[in-house]
CSV table of C-alpha atoms in Angstrom, one decimal:
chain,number,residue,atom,x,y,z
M,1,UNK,CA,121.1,23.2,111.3
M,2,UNK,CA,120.9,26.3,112.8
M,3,UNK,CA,123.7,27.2,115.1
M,4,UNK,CA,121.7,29.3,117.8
M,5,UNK,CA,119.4,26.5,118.1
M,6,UNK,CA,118.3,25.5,121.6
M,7,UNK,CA,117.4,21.9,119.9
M,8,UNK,CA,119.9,20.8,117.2
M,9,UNK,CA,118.7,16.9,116.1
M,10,UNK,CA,120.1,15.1,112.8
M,11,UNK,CA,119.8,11.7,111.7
M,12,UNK,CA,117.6,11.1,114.7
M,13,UNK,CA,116.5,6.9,115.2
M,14,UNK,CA,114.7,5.4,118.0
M,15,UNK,CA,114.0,2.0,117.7
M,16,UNK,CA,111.7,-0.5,120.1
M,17,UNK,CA,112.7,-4.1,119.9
M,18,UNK,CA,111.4,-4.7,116.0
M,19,UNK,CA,109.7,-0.9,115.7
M,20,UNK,CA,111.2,2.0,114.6
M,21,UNK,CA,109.9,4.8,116.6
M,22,UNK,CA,112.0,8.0,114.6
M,23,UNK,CA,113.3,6.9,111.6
M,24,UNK,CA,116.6,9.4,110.8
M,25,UNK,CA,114.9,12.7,111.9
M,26,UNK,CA,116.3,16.2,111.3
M,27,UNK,CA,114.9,18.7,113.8
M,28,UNK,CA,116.1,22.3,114.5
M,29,UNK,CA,114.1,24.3,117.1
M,30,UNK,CA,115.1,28.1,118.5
M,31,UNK,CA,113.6,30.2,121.0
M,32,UNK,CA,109.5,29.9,121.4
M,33,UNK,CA,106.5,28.1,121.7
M,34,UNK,CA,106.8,25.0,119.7
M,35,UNK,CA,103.9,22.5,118.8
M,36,UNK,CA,104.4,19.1,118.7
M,37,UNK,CA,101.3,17.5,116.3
M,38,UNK,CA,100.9,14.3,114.9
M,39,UNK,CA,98.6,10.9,114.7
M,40,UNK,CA,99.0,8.6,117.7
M,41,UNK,CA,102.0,6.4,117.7
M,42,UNK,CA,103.8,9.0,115.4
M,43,UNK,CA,106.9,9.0,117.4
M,44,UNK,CA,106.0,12.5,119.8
M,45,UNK,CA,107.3,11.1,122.8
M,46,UNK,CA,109.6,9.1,121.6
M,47,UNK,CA,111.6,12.4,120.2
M,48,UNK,CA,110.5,13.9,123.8
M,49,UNK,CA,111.7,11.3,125.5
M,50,UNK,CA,115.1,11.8,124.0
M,51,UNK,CA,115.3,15.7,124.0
M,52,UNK,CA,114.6,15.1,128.0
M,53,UNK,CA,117.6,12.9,128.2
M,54,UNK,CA,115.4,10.1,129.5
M,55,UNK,CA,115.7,7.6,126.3
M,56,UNK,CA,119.2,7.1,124.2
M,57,UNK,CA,118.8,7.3,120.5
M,58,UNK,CA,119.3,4.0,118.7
M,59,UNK,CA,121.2,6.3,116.3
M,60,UNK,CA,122.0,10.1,115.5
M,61,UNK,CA,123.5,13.1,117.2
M,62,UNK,CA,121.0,15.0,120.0
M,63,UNK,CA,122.3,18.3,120.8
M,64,UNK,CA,120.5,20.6,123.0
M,65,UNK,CA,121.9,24.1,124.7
M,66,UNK,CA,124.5,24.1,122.5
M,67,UNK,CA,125.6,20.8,124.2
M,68,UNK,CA,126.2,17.1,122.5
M,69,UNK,CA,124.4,15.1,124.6
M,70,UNK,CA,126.0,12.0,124.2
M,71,UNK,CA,128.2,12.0,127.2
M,72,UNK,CA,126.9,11.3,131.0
M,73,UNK,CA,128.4,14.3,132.0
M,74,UNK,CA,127.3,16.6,129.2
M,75,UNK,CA,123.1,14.8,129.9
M,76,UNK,CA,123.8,15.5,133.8
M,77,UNK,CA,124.3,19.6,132.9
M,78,UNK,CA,121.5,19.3,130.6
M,79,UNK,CA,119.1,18.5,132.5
M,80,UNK,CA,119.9,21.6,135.3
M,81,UNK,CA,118.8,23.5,132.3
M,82,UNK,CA,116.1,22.0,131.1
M,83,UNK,CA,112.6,21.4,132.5
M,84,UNK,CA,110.4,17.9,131.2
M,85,UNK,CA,106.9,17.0,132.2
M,86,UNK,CA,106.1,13.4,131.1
M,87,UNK,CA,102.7,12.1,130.2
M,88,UNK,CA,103.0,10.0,133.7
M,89,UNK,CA,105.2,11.6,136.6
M,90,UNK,CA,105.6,9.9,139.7
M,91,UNK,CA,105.5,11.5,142.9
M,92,UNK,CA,105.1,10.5,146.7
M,93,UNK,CA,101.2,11.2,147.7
M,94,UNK,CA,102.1,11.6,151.4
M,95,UNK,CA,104.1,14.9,150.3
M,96,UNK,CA,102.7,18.5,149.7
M,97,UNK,CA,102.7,20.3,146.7
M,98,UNK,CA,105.4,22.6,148.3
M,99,UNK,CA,107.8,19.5,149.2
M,100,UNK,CA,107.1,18.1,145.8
M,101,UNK,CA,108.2,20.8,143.8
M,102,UNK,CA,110.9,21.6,146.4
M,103,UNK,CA,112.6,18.2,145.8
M,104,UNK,CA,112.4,18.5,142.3
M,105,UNK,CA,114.2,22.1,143.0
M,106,UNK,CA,116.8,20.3,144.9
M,107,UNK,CA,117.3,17.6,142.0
M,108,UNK,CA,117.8,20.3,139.8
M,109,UNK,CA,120.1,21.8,142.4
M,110,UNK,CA,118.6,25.3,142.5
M,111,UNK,CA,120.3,27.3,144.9
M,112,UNK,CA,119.1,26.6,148.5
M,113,UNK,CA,118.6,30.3,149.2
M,114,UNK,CA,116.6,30.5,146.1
M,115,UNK,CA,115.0,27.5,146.2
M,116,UNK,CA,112.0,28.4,148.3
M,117,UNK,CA,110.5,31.5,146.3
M,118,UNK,CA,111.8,29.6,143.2
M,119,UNK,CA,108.8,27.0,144.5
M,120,UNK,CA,106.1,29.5,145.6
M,121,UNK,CA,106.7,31.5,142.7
M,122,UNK,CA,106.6,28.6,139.8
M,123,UNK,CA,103.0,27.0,142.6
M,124,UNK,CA,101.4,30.6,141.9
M,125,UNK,CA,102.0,30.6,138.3
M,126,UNK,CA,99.6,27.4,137.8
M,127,UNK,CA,97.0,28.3,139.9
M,128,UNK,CA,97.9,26.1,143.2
M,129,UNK,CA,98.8,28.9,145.5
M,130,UNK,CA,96.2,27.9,147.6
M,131,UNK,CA,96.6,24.7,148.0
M,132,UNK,CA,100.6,24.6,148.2
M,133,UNK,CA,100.7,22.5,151.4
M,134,UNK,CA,97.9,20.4,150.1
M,135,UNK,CA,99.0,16.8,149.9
M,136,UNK,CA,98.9,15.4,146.6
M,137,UNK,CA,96.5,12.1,147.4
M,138,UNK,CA,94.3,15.3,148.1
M,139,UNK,CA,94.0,16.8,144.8
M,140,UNK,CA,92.0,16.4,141.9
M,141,UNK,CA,93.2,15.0,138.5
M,142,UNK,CA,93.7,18.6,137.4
M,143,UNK,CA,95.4,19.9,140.4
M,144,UNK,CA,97.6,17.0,140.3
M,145,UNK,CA,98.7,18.0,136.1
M,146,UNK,CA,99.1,21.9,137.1
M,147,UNK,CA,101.5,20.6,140.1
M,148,UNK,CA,103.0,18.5,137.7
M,149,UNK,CA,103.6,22.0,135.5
M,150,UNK,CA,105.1,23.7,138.4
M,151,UNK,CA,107.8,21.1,139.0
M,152,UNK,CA,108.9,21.6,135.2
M,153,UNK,CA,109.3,25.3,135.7
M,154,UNK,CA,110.5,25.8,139.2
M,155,UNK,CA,113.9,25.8,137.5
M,156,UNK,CA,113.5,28.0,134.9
M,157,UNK,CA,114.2,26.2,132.1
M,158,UNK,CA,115.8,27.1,129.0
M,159,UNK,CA,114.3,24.2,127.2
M,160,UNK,CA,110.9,23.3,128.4
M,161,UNK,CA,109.1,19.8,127.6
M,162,UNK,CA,105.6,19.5,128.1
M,163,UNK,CA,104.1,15.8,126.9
M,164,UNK,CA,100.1,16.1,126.8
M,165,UNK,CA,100.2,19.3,129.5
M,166,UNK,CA,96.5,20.0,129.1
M,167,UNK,CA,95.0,16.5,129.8
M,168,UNK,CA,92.9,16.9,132.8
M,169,UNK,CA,92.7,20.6,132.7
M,170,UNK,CA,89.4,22.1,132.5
M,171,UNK,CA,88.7,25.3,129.6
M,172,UNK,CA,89.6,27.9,132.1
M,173,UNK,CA,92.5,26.1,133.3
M,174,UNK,CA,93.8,25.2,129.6
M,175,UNK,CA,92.7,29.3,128.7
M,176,UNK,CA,95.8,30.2,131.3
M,177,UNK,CA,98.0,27.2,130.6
M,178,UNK,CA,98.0,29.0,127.2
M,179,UNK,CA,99.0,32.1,128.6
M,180,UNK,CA,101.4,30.5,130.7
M,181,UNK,CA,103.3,28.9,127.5
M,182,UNK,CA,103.3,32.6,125.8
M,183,UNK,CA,105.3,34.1,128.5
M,184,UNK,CA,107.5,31.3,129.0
M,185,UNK,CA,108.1,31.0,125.2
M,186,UNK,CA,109.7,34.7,125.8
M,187,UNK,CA,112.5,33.6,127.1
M,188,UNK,CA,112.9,30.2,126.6
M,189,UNK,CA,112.2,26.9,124.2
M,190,UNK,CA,109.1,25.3,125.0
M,191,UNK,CA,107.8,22.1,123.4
M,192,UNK,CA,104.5,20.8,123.7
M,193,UNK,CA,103.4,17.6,122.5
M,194,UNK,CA,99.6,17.5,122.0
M,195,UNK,CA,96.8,16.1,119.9
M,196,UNK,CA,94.6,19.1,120.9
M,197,UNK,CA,95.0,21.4,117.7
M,198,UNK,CA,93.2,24.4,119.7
M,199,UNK,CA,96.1,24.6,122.2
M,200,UNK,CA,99.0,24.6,119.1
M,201,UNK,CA,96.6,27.7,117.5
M,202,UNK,CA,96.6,29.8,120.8
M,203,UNK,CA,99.6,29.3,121.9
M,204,UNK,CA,102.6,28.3,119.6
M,205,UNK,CA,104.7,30.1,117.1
M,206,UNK,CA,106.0,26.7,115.4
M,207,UNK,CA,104.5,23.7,114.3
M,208,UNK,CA,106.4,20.4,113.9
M,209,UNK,CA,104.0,17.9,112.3
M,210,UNK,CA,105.4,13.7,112.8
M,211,UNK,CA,104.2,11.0,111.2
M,212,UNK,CA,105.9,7.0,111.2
M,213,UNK,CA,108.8,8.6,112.8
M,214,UNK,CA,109.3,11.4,110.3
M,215,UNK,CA,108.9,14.7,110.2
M,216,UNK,CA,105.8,15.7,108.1
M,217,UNK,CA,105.9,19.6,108.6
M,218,UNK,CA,107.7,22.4,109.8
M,219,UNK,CA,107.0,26.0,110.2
M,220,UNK,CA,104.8,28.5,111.8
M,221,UNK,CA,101.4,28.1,112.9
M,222,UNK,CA,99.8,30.7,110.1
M,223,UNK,CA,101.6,28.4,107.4
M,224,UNK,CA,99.8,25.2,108.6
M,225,UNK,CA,96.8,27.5,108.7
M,226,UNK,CA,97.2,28.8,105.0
M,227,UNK,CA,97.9,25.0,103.8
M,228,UNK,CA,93.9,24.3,105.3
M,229,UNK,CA,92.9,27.1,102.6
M,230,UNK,CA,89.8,29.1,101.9
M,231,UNK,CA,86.8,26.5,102.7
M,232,UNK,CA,85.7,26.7,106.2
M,233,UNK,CA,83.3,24.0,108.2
M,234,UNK,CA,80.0,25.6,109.3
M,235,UNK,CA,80.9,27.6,112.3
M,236,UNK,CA,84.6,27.6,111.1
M,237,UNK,CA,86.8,29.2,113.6
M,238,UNK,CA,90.9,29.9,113.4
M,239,UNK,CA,90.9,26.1,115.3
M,240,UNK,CA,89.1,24.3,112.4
M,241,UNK,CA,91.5,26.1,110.1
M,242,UNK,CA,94.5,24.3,111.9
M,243,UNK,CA,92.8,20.8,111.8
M,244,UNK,CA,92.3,21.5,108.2
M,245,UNK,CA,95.8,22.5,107.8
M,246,UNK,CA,97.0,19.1,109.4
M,247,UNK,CA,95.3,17.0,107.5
M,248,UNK,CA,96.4,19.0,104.5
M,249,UNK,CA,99.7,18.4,105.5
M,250,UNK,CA,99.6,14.6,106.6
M,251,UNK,CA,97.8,14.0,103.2
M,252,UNK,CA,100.7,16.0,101.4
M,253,UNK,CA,103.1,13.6,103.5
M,254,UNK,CA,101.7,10.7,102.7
M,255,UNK,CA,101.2,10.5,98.9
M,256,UNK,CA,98.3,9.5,96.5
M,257,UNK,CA,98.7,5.9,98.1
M,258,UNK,CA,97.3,7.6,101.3
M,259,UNK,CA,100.0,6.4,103.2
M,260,UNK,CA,103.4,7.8,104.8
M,261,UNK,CA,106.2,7.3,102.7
M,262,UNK,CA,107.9,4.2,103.4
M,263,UNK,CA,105.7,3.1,105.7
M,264,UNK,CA,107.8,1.8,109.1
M,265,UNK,CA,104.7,-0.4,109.7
């Protein structure tokens, strides 16, 4: 493992009653924009689950910021640091998108003299300045995902999770979302776990590919490009080249029987 990594994982297992979820994954991820691909039920939120300090591995040592997060302690400090955006959040409808994101400030325990142009500023950078003492019954579907996205930021994280960010966003929204990710990923370790390829070619560095718990792939975008090869689809663009390279890749994974090594099915 890399030392300097913000996310150090070895021997990773999550089980479910009788399913195994991760099965013994080794995961080292740095500074950047990180994609998170693989089929459904591969395990993606499982692992993000863990990494937000949410779910316990079954098995395995977790260490993120440098930190083991084993202890109750050690998760408590973690999480100051780190900022996680579920595929479902919960939230109280009556409250504004300024009180929402303020309270999750506070959770954090941002600074109280900080705390209120920590809020505006991380409202502006989705695209809800205008509507920052909106209620959230109010707002649409989208607005509701971009406030969503302002509550995992308004911290600053050094380790950003982002489970299915762009569901709900609209192609102009999900355009800037992408942009978003790139600045963050200058100064921090962003995840993003997505089955939309387009978002992993405009915006991440790093691919990790999952499959039946395991890791399938890792490395930069351009290599899971270059596995896709020459051919292109009619119309091929630099986003067909990554679904090729994913399938190349799962394919590779899963052997001439077609199926992922030791199946946990």
């Amino acid at each position: 493992m890399n030392p300097s990594a913000t996310v150090a994982v070895t021997g990773l297992t999550v089980r479910h009653r009788r399913t195994v979820a991760l099965d013994a994954l080794d995961l080292s991820l740095g500074p950047g924009v990180h994609g998170l691909l693989g089929p459904n039920g591969a395990g993606k939120t499982s692992l993000i689950r863990v990494l937000a300090t949410v779910a316990a591995p079954s098995s395995g040592r977790v260490e993120l910021l440098g930190t083991d997060s084993a202890g109750h302690g050690e998760r408590t400090a973690i999480r100051r640091r780190l900022g996680y955006l579920p595929q479902e959040f919960g939230y109280y409808p009556a409250f504004t998108v300024r009180e929402f994101v303020a309270y999750v400030a506070w959770l954090k325990e941002v600074p109280a003299d900080r705390a209120p142009a920590a809020v505006e500023r991380a409202v502006r950078r989705v695209g809800l300045g205008d509507r920052i003492d909106a209620r959230m019954k109010t707002l649409s579907g989208g607005m509701v995902r971009r406030a969503g996205i302002a509550q995992a930021i308004v911290n600053e994280p050094e380790l950003l999770l982002l489970d299915e960010p762009t569901a709900g966003l609209d192609p102009e929204q999900r355009v800037e979302f992408r942009a978003l990710l790139r600045e963050l990923g200058t100064r921090a370790t962003v995840v993003v776990s997505t089955h939309l390829v387009e978002d992993v070619a405009a915006a991440c560095t790093d691919v990790a590919l999952i499959e039946a718990g395991r890791l399938a792939f890792q490395g930069p975008t351009a290599e899971l490009v270059a596995l896709g090869g020459d051919s292109a689809e009619p119309g091929g663009s630099p986003t067909s080249a990554v679904e090729r390279g994913y399938t190349t890749a799962l394919r590779a994974h899963r052997g001439p029987t077609g199926r992922a090594r030791e199946s946990l099915r």
